[in-house]
Amino acid sequence: MSRFMSAWSRAAPWAAKNADGAIALTLAIVVGVLGLIPEEIFGKEGAEVQQQLVSAATLLILALVATALLRDRLRQAPVERTITSGALAGLPERLDRLDQIDTLVAGTRKALDALQLVRVLGSRQEIAQAHAEARKDTTRWSFKGGTGTYLRAVILPECVAASRRVKRHLTVRVEVIDPTNAEVCETYAHYRRSLSDAPDGTGERWTTDRARKESYATILAAFWHRQRYGLLDIGVALSATMTTFRWDLSATRLIMTVEDPNRAMTALSGTFYYENCDTELRLSFEQARRVPLEMYKKVPLSDEPTVEEVQELFEHIGVPLPRSYNEHDVVDIARKALRAVNPYAP
């Protein structure tokens, strides 16, 4: 009994909301039962009554179904009017708003992606890996820094070798401190000594003379590589001011390093930071004193440049060596140019 009451309590609200449908369903069941009872049970007169009941109930069921359909149509009419008038009329404006939201979301996503692609490198291994990825298949390289030791030791030789293997054009732009400017050389050496007075990764301490020789060596290396690879377009500019950063920018990546060998920052091409640093390097290079690399044919250098060749080169391009330099100093510059020690080697 309790199960029947609980079932009735659940069915009663539905029956109240759908009275016409419930009555039609009940009558349909009754008509179905009456139609299944044999006529012999009712007799001749009972059979006629049976047929009349079935016909009347059928008509009543049809009337209830028609009533339910009309009622549902009346309920749907306001909704249809709302959709066809208000909702559809405002649809173009809403679609425009959705387009604006999509544009805003796309711009926000692009900005977040650009921020995520500027990241800090926290070890020598990460920095070395970033440099290797930057050198891979690159067609251009821009450098701005102190004297270009790592450029001579790793970047320039490997980029030229990779380009030579596939006969690919390579564009290189280098900006280092002016070796003929004693003041900037002293400023740079003093800055490096203030960070650490111990020998660096090359095994040497920083002095004004070393800063001058390192910069001379970068100029000599540029001429030497230019004479040996015809598809190398290299330019060198000399700056009267020093920077505490070193920029290395390839076709795919920017790497900005400092004196700490375990800290650097990198950004991929196409990001806001990469594009602005590219512009900065271009403008800085244009404002610095240019070395006439176009004169590379006039002073040929041997595979192992002699003292006379090196001296003649610097005299010819208007970047003369100090008069105090002897043969040993010139040999030291040639060694640094072609056999530079990687200062970040483990």
PDB file of N, CA, C and O in Angstrom, residues 256-325:
ATOM      1  N   MET A 256      70.505  37.485 -24.468  1.00  0.00           N
ATOM      2  CA  MET A 256      71.160  38.609 -23.808  1.00  0.00           C
ATOM      3  C   MET A 256      71.866  38.075 -22.560  1.00  0.00           C
ATOM      4  O   MET A 256      71.233  37.538 -21.650  1.00  0.00           O
ATOM      5  N   THR A 257      73.182  38.228 -22.530  1.00  0.00           N
ATOM      6  CA  THR A 257      73.965  37.714 -21.412  1.00  0.00           C
ATOM      7  C   THR A 257      74.606  38.864 -20.641  1.00  0.00           C
ATOM      8  O   THR A 257      74.721  39.988 -21.139  1.00  0.00           O
ATOM      9  N   VAL A 258      75.041  38.558 -19.428  1.00  0.00           N
ATOM     10  CA  VAL A 258      75.754  39.508 -18.573  1.00  0.00           C
ATOM     11  C   VAL A 258      77.049  38.826 -18.136  1.00  0.00           C
ATOM     12  O   VAL A 258      77.386  37.758 -18.621  1.00  0.00           O
ATOM     13  N   GLU A 259      77.747  39.463 -17.222  1.00  0.00           N
ATOM     14  CA  GLU A 259      79.026  38.894 -16.795  1.00  0.00           C
ATOM     15  C   GLU A 259      78.873  37.618 -15.986  1.00  0.00           C
ATOM     16  O   GLU A 259      79.807  36.829 -15.888  1.00  0.00           O
ATOM     17  N   ASP A 260      77.705  37.405 -15.389  1.00  0.00           N
ATOM     18  CA  ASP A 260      77.447  36.161 -14.681  1.00  0.00           C
ATOM     19  C   ASP A 260      77.269  35.046 -15.709  1.00  0.00           C
ATOM     20  O   ASP A 260      76.322  35.067 -16.503  1.00  0.00           O
ATOM     21  N   PRO A 261      78.146  34.041 -15.742  1.00  0.00           N
ATOM     22  CA  PRO A 261      78.057  33.009 -16.775  1.00  0.00           C
ATOM     23  C   PRO A 261      76.856  32.090 -16.614  1.00  0.00           C
ATOM     24  O   PRO A 261      76.592  31.264 -17.497  1.00  0.00           O
ATOM     25  N   ASN A 262      76.130  32.193 -15.506  1.00  0.00           N
ATOM     26  CA  ASN A 262      74.984  31.332 -15.259  1.00  0.00           C
ATOM     27  C   ASN A 262      73.647  32.057 -15.370  1.00  0.00           C
ATOM     28  O   ASN A 262      72.610  31.512 -14.983  1.00  0.00           O
ATOM     29  N   ARG A 263      73.670  33.258 -15.913  1.00  0.00           N
ATOM     30  CA  ARG A 263      72.421  34.017 -16.032  1.00  0.00           C
ATOM     31  C   ARG A 263      72.341  34.635 -17.420  1.00  0.00           C
ATOM     32  O   ARG A 263      73.312  35.210 -17.922  1.00  0.00           O
ATOM     33  N   ALA A 264      71.197  34.508 -18.046  1.00  0.00           N
ATOM     34  CA  ALA A 264      70.970  35.104 -19.364  1.00  0.00           C
ATOM     35  C   ALA A 264      69.469  35.196 -19.590  1.00  0.00           C
ATOM     36  O   ALA A 264      68.660  34.658 -18.815  1.00  0.00           O
ATOM     37  N   MET A 265      69.091  35.870 -20.653  1.00  0.00           N
ATOM     38  CA  MET A 265      67.690  36.016 -21.004  1.00  0.00           C
ATOM     39  C   MET A 265      67.540  35.748 -22.496  1.00  0.00           C
ATOM     40  O   MET A 265      68.398  36.143 -23.295  1.00  0.00           O
ATOM     41  N   THR A 266      66.461  35.078 -22.886  1.00  0.00           N
ATOM     42  CA  THR A 266      66.279  34.731 -24.294  1.00  0.00           C
ATOM     43  C   THR A 266      64.845  34.999 -24.722  1.00  0.00           C
ATOM     44  O   THR A 266      63.914  34.952 -23.904  1.00  0.00           O
ATOM     45  N   ALA A 267      64.680  35.292 -26.004  1.00  0.00           N
ATOM     46  CA  ALA A 267      63.359  35.520 -26.596  1.00  0.00           C
ATOM     47  C   ALA A 267      63.373  35.006 -28.025  1.00  0.00           C
ATOM     48  O   ALA A 267      64.383  35.119 -28.729  1.00  0.00           O
ATOM     49  N   LEU A 268      62.265  34.443 -28.454  1.00  0.00           N
ATOM     50  CA  LEU A 268      62.169  33.906 -29.804  1.00  0.00           C
ATOM     51  C   LEU A 268      61.795  35.000 -30.796  1.00  0.00           C
ATOM     52  O   LEU A 268      61.217  36.027 -30.420  1.00  0.00           O
ATOM     53  N   SER A 269      62.120  34.765 -32.051  1.00  0.00           N
ATOM     54  CA  SER A 269      61.786  35.739 -33.096  1.00  0.00           C
ATOM     55  C   SER A 269      60.270  35.886 -33.191  1.00  0.00           C
ATOM     56  O   SER A 269      59.518  34.948 -32.936  1.00  0.00           O
ATOM     57  N   GLY A 270      59.851  37.085 -33.548  1.00  0.00           N
ATOM     58  CA  GLY A 270      58.422  37.363 -33.657  1.00  0.00           C
ATOM     59  C   GLY A 270      57.814  37.924 -32.394  1.00  0.00           C
ATOM     60  O   GLY A 270      56.688  38.427 -32.423  1.00  0.00           O
ATOM     61  N   THR A 271      58.543  37.853 -31.285  1.00  0.00           N
ATOM     62  CA  THR A 271      58.024  38.407 -30.041  1.00  0.00           C
ATOM     63  C   THR A 271      58.343  39.901 -29.961  1.00  0.00           C
ATOM     64  O   THR A 271      59.222  40.408 -30.658  1.00  0.00           O
ATOM     65  N   PHE A 272      57.621  40.571 -29.099  1.00  0.00           N
ATOM     66  CA  PHE A 272      57.800  42.016 -28.922  1.00  0.00           C
ATOM     67  C   PHE A 272      59.229  42.340 -28.514  1.00  0.00           C
ATOM     68  O   PHE A 272      59.851  43.268 -29.044  1.00  0.00           O
ATOM     69  N   TYR A 273      59.782  41.580 -27.584  1.00  0.00           N
ATOM     70  CA  TYR A 273      61.119  41.853 -27.082  1.00  0.00           C
ATOM     71  C   TYR A 273      62.175  41.643 -28.163  1.00  0.00           C
ATOM     72  O   TYR A 273      63.099  42.453 -28.320  1.00  0.00           O
ATOM     73  N   TYR A 274      62.044  40.555 -28.914  1.00  0.00           N
ATOM     74  CA  TYR A 274      63.001  40.258 -29.989  1.00  0.00           C
ATOM     75  C   TYR A 274      63.012  41.377 -31.021  1.00  0.00           C
ATOM     76  O   TYR A 274      64.085  41.864 -31.420  1.00  0.00           O
ATOM     77  N   GLU A 275      61.852  41.792 -31.485  1.00  0.00           N
ATOM     78  CA  GLU A 275      61.772  42.803 -32.544  1.00  0.00           C
ATOM     79  C   GLU A 275      62.361  44.133 -32.091  1.00  0.00           C
ATOM     80  O   GLU A 275      63.041  44.818 -32.870  1.00  0.00           O
ATOM     81  N   ASN A 276      62.108  44.516 -30.850  1.00  0.00           N
ATOM     82  CA  ASN A 276      62.639  45.797 -30.370  1.00  0.00           C
ATOM     83  C   ASN A 276      64.152  45.742 -30.165  1.00  0.00           C
ATOM     84  O   ASN A 276      64.857  46.733 -30.424  1.00  0.00           O
ATOM     85  N   CYS A 277      64.664  44.610 -29.714  1.00  0.00           N
ATOM     86  CA  CYS A 277      66.114  44.475 -29.590  1.00  0.00           C
ATOM     87  C   CYS A 277      66.785  44.473 -30.960  1.00  0.00           C
ATOM     88  O   CYS A 277      67.887  45.018 -31.128  1.00  0.00           O
ATOM     89  N   ASP A 278      66.130  43.883 -31.943  1.00  0.00           N
ATOM     90  CA  ASP A 278      66.660  43.901 -33.306  1.00  0.00           C
ATOM     91  C   ASP A 278      66.787  45.336 -33.803  1.00  0.00           C
ATOM     92  O   ASP A 278      67.805  45.729 -34.386  1.00  0.00           O
ATOM     93  N   THR A 279      65.762  46.150 -33.548  1.00  0.00           N
ATOM     94  CA  THR A 279      65.808  47.559 -33.938  1.00  0.00           C
ATOM     95  C   THR A 279      66.921  48.300 -33.201  1.00  0.00           C
ATOM     96  O   THR A 279      67.655  49.110 -33.791  1.00  0.00           O
ATOM     97  N   GLU A 280      67.073  48.013 -31.921  1.00  0.00           N
ATOM     98  CA  GLU A 280      68.109  48.659 -31.110  1.00  0.00           C
ATOM     99  C   GLU A 280      69.499  48.343 -31.667  1.00  0.00           C
ATOM    100  O   GLU A 280      70.351  49.239 -31.794  1.00  0.00           O
ATOM    101  N   LEU A 281      69.745  47.100 -32.000  1.00  0.00           N
ATOM    102  CA  LEU A 281      71.058  46.708 -32.520  1.00  0.00           C
ATOM    103  C   LEU A 281      71.345  47.350 -33.872  1.00  0.00           C
ATOM    104  O   LEU A 281      72.484  47.763 -34.156  1.00  0.00           O
ATOM    105  N   ARG A 282      70.341  47.453 -34.718  1.00  0.00           N
ATOM    106  CA  ARG A 282      70.526  48.077 -36.026  1.00  0.00           C
ATOM    107  C   ARG A 282      70.903  49.551 -35.878  1.00  0.00           C
ATOM    108  O   ARG A 282      71.844  50.045 -36.522  1.00  0.00           O
ATOM    109  N   LEU A 283      70.149  50.263 -35.054  1.00  0.00           N
ATOM    110  CA  LEU A 283      70.411  51.697 -34.880  1.00  0.00           C
ATOM    111  C   LEU A 283      71.759  51.937 -34.208  1.00  0.00           C
ATOM    112  O   LEU A 283      72.489  52.862 -34.568  1.00  0.00           O
ATOM    113  N   SER A 284      72.093  51.117 -33.219  1.00  0.00           N
ATOM    114  CA  SER A 284      73.379  51.273 -32.536  1.00  0.00           C
ATOM    115  C   SER A 284      74.532  51.032 -33.501  1.00  0.00           C
ATOM    116  O   SER A 284      75.532  51.755 -33.492  1.00  0.00           O
ATOM    117  N   PHE A 285      74.406  50.026 -34.355  1.00  0.00           N
ATOM    118  CA  PHE A 285      75.455  49.711 -35.326  1.00  0.00           C
ATOM    119  C   PHE A 285      75.654  50.874 -36.306  1.00  0.00           C
ATOM    120  O   PHE A 285      76.790  51.224 -36.658  1.00  0.00           O
ATOM    121  N   GLU A 286      74.549  51.464 -36.740  1.00  0.00           N
ATOM    122  CA  GLU A 286      74.642  52.568 -37.698  1.00  0.00           C
ATOM    123  C   GLU A 286      75.326  53.804 -37.098  1.00  0.00           C
ATOM    124  O   GLU A 286      75.948  54.583 -37.816  1.00  0.00           O
ATOM    125  N   GLN A 287      75.203  54.004 -35.784  1.00  0.00           N
ATOM    126  CA  GLN A 287      75.778  55.189 -35.150  1.00  0.00           C
ATOM    127  C   GLN A 287      77.246  55.012 -34.752  1.00  0.00           C
ATOM    128  O   GLN A 287      77.930  55.988 -34.448  1.00  0.00           O
ATOM    129  N   ALA A 288      77.710  53.772 -34.726  1.00  0.00           N
ATOM    130  CA  ALA A 288      79.092  53.521 -34.312  1.00  0.00           C
ATOM    131  C   ALA A 288      80.041  53.743 -35.486  1.00  0.00           C
ATOM    132  O   ALA A 288      79.635  53.856 -36.640  1.00  0.00           O
ATOM    133  N   ARG A 289      81.342  53.778 -35.182  1.00  0.00           N
ATOM    134  CA  ARG A 289      82.374  53.979 -36.208  1.00  0.00           C
ATOM    135  C   ARG A 289      82.563  52.703 -37.012  1.00  0.00           C
ATOM    136  O   ARG A 289      82.843  51.642 -36.468  1.00  0.00           O
ATOM    137  N   ARG A 290      82.394  52.791 -38.318  1.00  0.00           N
ATOM    138  CA  ARG A 290      82.440  51.607 -39.166  1.00  0.00           C
ATOM    139  C   ARG A 290      83.867  51.250 -39.582  1.00  0.00           C
ATOM    140  O   ARG A 290      84.666  52.127 -39.930  1.00  0.00           O
ATOM    141  N   VAL A 291      84.168  49.964 -39.550  1.00  0.00           N
ATOM    142  CA  VAL A 291      85.434  49.453 -40.059  1.00  0.00           C
ATOM    143  C   VAL A 291      85.239  49.130 -41.540  1.00  0.00           C
ATOM    144  O   VAL A 291      84.275  48.442 -41.907  1.00  0.00           O
ATOM    145  N   PRO A 292      86.133  49.606 -42.428  1.00  0.00           N
ATOM    146  CA  PRO A 292      85.948  49.397 -43.873  1.00  0.00           C
ATOM    147  C   PRO A 292      86.242  47.956 -44.297  1.00  0.00           C
ATOM    148  O   PRO A 292      87.293  47.663 -44.889  1.00  0.00           O
ATOM    149  N   LEU A 293      85.292  47.058 -44.029  1.00  0.00           N
ATOM    150  CA  LEU A 293      85.486  45.647 -44.396  1.00  0.00           C
ATOM    151  C   LEU A 293      85.527  45.455 -45.909  1.00  0.00           C
ATOM    152  O   LEU A 293      86.034  44.431 -46.393  1.00  0.00           O
ATOM    153  N   GLU A 294      85.005  46.428 -46.658  1.00  0.00           N
ATOM    154  CA  GLU A 294      85.031  46.289 -48.116  1.00  0.00           C
ATOM    155  C   GLU A 294      86.460  46.287 -48.669  1.00  0.00           C
ATOM    156  O   GLU A 294      86.678  45.957 -49.848  1.00  0.00           O
ATOM    157  N   MET A 295      87.435  46.625 -47.833  1.00  0.00           N
ATOM    158  CA  MET A 295      88.833  46.645 -48.275  1.00  0.00           C
ATOM    159  C   MET A 295      89.531  45.303 -48.027  1.00  0.00           C
ATOM    160  O   MET A 295      90.764  45.216 -48.067  1.00  0.00           O
ATOM    161  N   TYR A 296      88.741  44.258 -47.797  1.00  0.00           N
ATOM    162  CA  TYR A 296      89.343  42.970 -47.434  1.00  0.00           C
ATOM    163  C   TYR A 296      90.242  42.389 -48.532  1.00  0.00           C
ATOM    164  O   TYR A 296      91.152  41.605 -48.263  1.00  0.00           O
ATOM    165  N   LYS A 297      90.021  42.770 -49.788  1.00  0.00           N
ATOM    166  CA  LYS A 297      90.840  42.230 -50.872  1.00  0.00           C
ATOM    167  C   LYS A 297      92.206  42.906 -50.972  1.00  0.00           C
ATOM    168  O   LYS A 297      93.140  42.337 -51.551  1.00  0.00           O
ATOM    169  N   LYS A 298      92.333  44.096 -50.425  1.00  0.00           N
ATOM    170  CA  LYS A 298      93.557  44.873 -50.622  1.00  0.00           C
ATOM    171  C   LYS A 298      94.695  44.439 -49.701  1.00  0.00           C
ATOM    172  O   LYS A 298      95.858  44.740 -49.966  1.00  0.00           O
ATOM    173  N   VAL A 299      94.346  43.791 -48.594  1.00  0.00           N
ATOM    174  CA  VAL A 299      95.394  43.330 -47.671  1.00  0.00           C
ATOM    175  C   VAL A 299      95.129  41.854 -47.371  1.00  0.00           C
ATOM    176  O   VAL A 299      94.523  41.504 -46.355  1.00  0.00           O
ATOM    177  N   PRO A 300      95.565  40.947 -48.230  1.00  0.00           N
ATOM    178  CA  PRO A 300      95.317  39.516 -48.024  1.00  0.00           C
ATOM    179  C   PRO A 300      96.031  38.989 -46.777  1.00  0.00           C
ATOM    180  O   PRO A 300      97.128  39.434 -46.439  1.00  0.00           O
ATOM    181  N   LEU A 301      95.363  38.045 -46.133  1.00  0.00           N
ATOM    182  CA  LEU A 301      95.910  37.433 -44.920  1.00  0.00           C
ATOM    183  C   LEU A 301      96.171  35.956 -45.170  1.00  0.00           C
ATOM    184  O   LEU A 301      95.357  35.251 -45.771  1.00  0.00           O
ATOM    185  N   SER A 302      97.279  35.473 -44.683  1.00  0.00           N
ATOM    186  CA  SER A 302      97.620  34.054 -44.805  1.00  0.00           C
ATOM    187  C   SER A 302      96.752  33.241 -43.859  1.00  0.00           C
ATOM    188  O   SER A 302      96.075  33.776 -42.966  1.00  0.00           O
ATOM    189  N   ASP A 303      96.782  31.920 -44.045  1.00  0.00           N
ATOM    190  CA  ASP A 303      96.070  31.050 -43.102  1.00  0.00           C
ATOM    191  C   ASP A 303      96.590  31.275 -41.686  1.00  0.00           C
ATOM    192  O   ASP A 303      95.828  31.206 -40.716  1.00  0.00           O
ATOM    193  N   GLU A 304      97.884  31.525 -41.579  1.00  0.00           N
ATOM    194  CA  GLU A 304      98.499  31.925 -40.315  1.00  0.00           C
ATOM    195  C   GLU A 304      99.085  33.320 -40.557  1.00  0.00           C
ATOM    196  O   GLU A 304     100.225  33.454 -41.012  1.00  0.00           O
ATOM    197  N   PRO A 305      98.307  34.382 -40.277  1.00  0.00           N
ATOM    198  CA  PRO A 305      98.754  35.746 -40.607  1.00  0.00           C
ATOM    199  C   PRO A 305     100.103  36.074 -39.976  1.00  0.00           C
ATOM    200  O   PRO A 305     100.355  35.774 -38.810  1.00  0.00           O
ATOM    201  N   THR A 306     100.951  36.691 -40.780  1.00  0.00           N
ATOM    202  CA  THR A 306     102.266  37.109 -40.277  1.00  0.00           C
ATOM    203  C   THR A 306     102.143  38.442 -39.560  1.00  0.00           C
ATOM    204  O   THR A 306     101.125  39.139 -39.660  1.00  0.00           O
ATOM    205  N   VAL A 307     103.210  38.797 -38.852  1.00  0.00           N
ATOM    206  CA  VAL A 307     103.226  40.071 -38.134  1.00  0.00           C
ATOM    207  C   VAL A 307     103.078  41.231 -39.118  1.00  0.00           C
ATOM    208  O   VAL A 307     102.310  42.178 -38.874  1.00  0.00           O
ATOM    209  N   GLU A 308     103.785  41.152 -40.231  1.00  0.00           N
ATOM    210  CA  GLU A 308     103.717  42.230 -41.222  1.00  0.00           C
ATOM    211  C   GLU A 308     102.314  42.360 -41.811  1.00  0.00           C
ATOM    212  O   GLU A 308     101.828  43.479 -42.029  1.00  0.00           O
ATOM    213  N   GLU A 309     101.654  41.235 -42.092  1.00  0.00           N
ATOM    214  CA  GLU A 309     100.299  41.275 -42.660  1.00  0.00           C
ATOM    215  C   GLU A 309      99.325  41.931 -41.691  1.00  0.00           C
ATOM    216  O   GLU A 309      98.482  42.748 -42.093  1.00  0.00           O
ATOM    217  N   VAL A 310      99.441  41.579 -40.416  1.00  0.00           N
ATOM    218  CA  VAL A 310      98.534  42.151 -39.416  1.00  0.00           C
ATOM    219  C   VAL A 310      98.772  43.646 -39.272  1.00  0.00           C
ATOM    220  O   VAL A 310      97.818  44.447 -39.245  1.00  0.00           O
ATOM    221  N   GLN A 311     100.015  44.041 -39.183  1.00  0.00           N
ATOM    222  CA  GLN A 311     100.329  45.466 -39.053  1.00  0.00           C
ATOM    223  C   GLN A 311      99.843  46.253 -40.264  1.00  0.00           C
ATOM    224  O   GLN A 311      99.271  47.338 -40.139  1.00  0.00           O
ATOM    225  N   GLU A 312     100.066  45.711 -41.454  1.00  0.00           N
ATOM    226  CA  GLU A 312      99.650  46.396 -42.678  1.00  0.00           C
ATOM    227  C   GLU A 312      98.126  46.516 -42.747  1.00  0.00           C
ATOM    228  O   GLU A 312      97.596  47.535 -43.192  1.00  0.00           O
ATOM    229  N   LEU A 313      97.431  45.469 -42.322  1.00  0.00           N
ATOM    230  CA  LEU A 313      95.963  45.495 -42.344  1.00  0.00           C
ATOM    231  C   LEU A 313      95.426  46.651 -41.509  1.00  0.00           C
ATOM    232  O   LEU A 313      94.626  47.455 -41.983  1.00  0.00           O
ATOM    233  N   PHE A 314      95.879  46.737 -40.251  1.00  0.00           N
ATOM    234  CA  PHE A 314      95.342  47.774 -39.372  1.00  0.00           C
ATOM    235  C   PHE A 314      95.746  49.178 -39.830  1.00  0.00           C
ATOM    236  O   PHE A 314      94.982  50.134 -39.654  1.00  0.00           O
ATOM    237  N   GLU A 315      96.911  49.318 -40.413  1.00  0.00           N
ATOM    238  CA  GLU A 315      97.303  50.619 -40.953  1.00  0.00           C
ATOM    239  C   GLU A 315      96.421  50.985 -42.146  1.00  0.00           C
ATOM    240  O   GLU A 315      95.985  52.128 -42.289  1.00  0.00           O
ATOM    241  N   HIS A 316      96.122  50.014 -42.985  1.00  0.00           N
ATOM    242  CA  HIS A 316      95.376  50.256 -44.216  1.00  0.00           C
ATOM    243  C   HIS A 316      93.926  50.641 -43.937  1.00  0.00           C
ATOM    244  O   HIS A 316      93.335  51.432 -44.682  1.00  0.00           O
ATOM    245  N   ILE A 317      93.335  50.087 -42.895  1.00  0.00           N
ATOM    246  CA  ILE A 317      91.918  50.351 -42.622  1.00  0.00           C
ATOM    247  C   ILE A 317      91.722  51.521 -41.660  1.00  0.00           C
ATOM    248  O   ILE A 317      90.591  51.825 -41.276  1.00  0.00           O
ATOM    249  N   GLY A 318      92.779  52.177 -41.261  1.00  0.00           N
ATOM    250  CA  GLY A 318      92.655  53.338 -40.388  1.00  0.00           C
ATOM    251  C   GLY A 318      92.421  53.026 -38.934  1.00  0.00           C
ATOM    252  O   GLY A 318      91.878  53.846 -38.194  1.00  0.00           O
ATOM    253  N   VAL A 319      92.810  51.823 -38.499  1.00  0.00           N
ATOM    254  CA  VAL A 319      92.713  51.445 -37.081  1.00  0.00           C
ATOM    255  C   VAL A 319      94.114  50.991 -36.663  1.00  0.00           C
ATOM    256  O   VAL A 319      94.352  49.801 -36.411  1.00  0.00           O
ATOM    257  N   PRO A 320      95.063  51.899 -36.574  1.00  0.00           N
ATOM    258  CA  PRO A 320      96.463  51.516 -36.351  1.00  0.00           C
ATOM    259  C   PRO A 320      96.702  50.913 -34.964  1.00  0.00           C
ATOM    260  O   PRO A 320      96.017  51.259 -33.997  1.00  0.00           O
ATOM    261  N   LEU A 321      97.672  50.014 -34.901  1.00  0.00           N
ATOM    262  CA  LEU A 321      98.086  49.447 -33.621  1.00  0.00           C
ATOM    263  C   LEU A 321      98.907  50.480 -32.849  1.00  0.00           C
ATOM    264  O   LEU A 321      99.545  51.354 -33.449  1.00  0.00           O
ATOM    265  N   PRO A 322      98.893  50.414 -31.527  1.00  0.00           N
ATOM    266  CA  PRO A 322      99.724  51.331 -30.740  1.00  0.00           C
ATOM    267  C   PRO A 322     101.203  51.198 -31.125  1.00  0.00           C
ATOM    268  O   PRO A 322     101.694  50.098 -31.404  1.00  0.00           O
ATOM    269  N   ARG A 323     101.915  52.284 -31.111  1.00  0.00           N
ATOM    270  CA  ARG A 323     103.335  52.267 -31.468  1.00  0.00           C
ATOM    271  C   ARG A 323     104.168  51.439 -30.489  1.00  0.00           C
ATOM    272  O   ARG A 323     105.242  50.955 -30.816  1.00  0.00           O
ATOM    273  N   SER A 324     103.651  51.297 -29.288  1.00  0.00           N
ATOM    274  CA  SER A 324     104.385  50.524 -28.272  1.00  0.00           C
ATOM    275  C   SER A 324     104.303  49.021 -28.514  1.00  0.00           C
ATOM    276  O   SER A 324     105.027  48.248 -27.875  1.00  0.00           O
ATOM    277  N   TYR A 325     103.421  48.550 -29.402  1.00  0.00           N
ATOM    278  CA  TYR A 325     103.274  47.120 -29.637  1.00  0.00           C
ATOM    279  C   TYR A 325     104.478  46.562 -30.392  1.00  0.00           C
ATOM    280  O   TYR A 325     104.905  47.126 -31.404  1.00  0.00           O
TER     281      TYR A 325
END
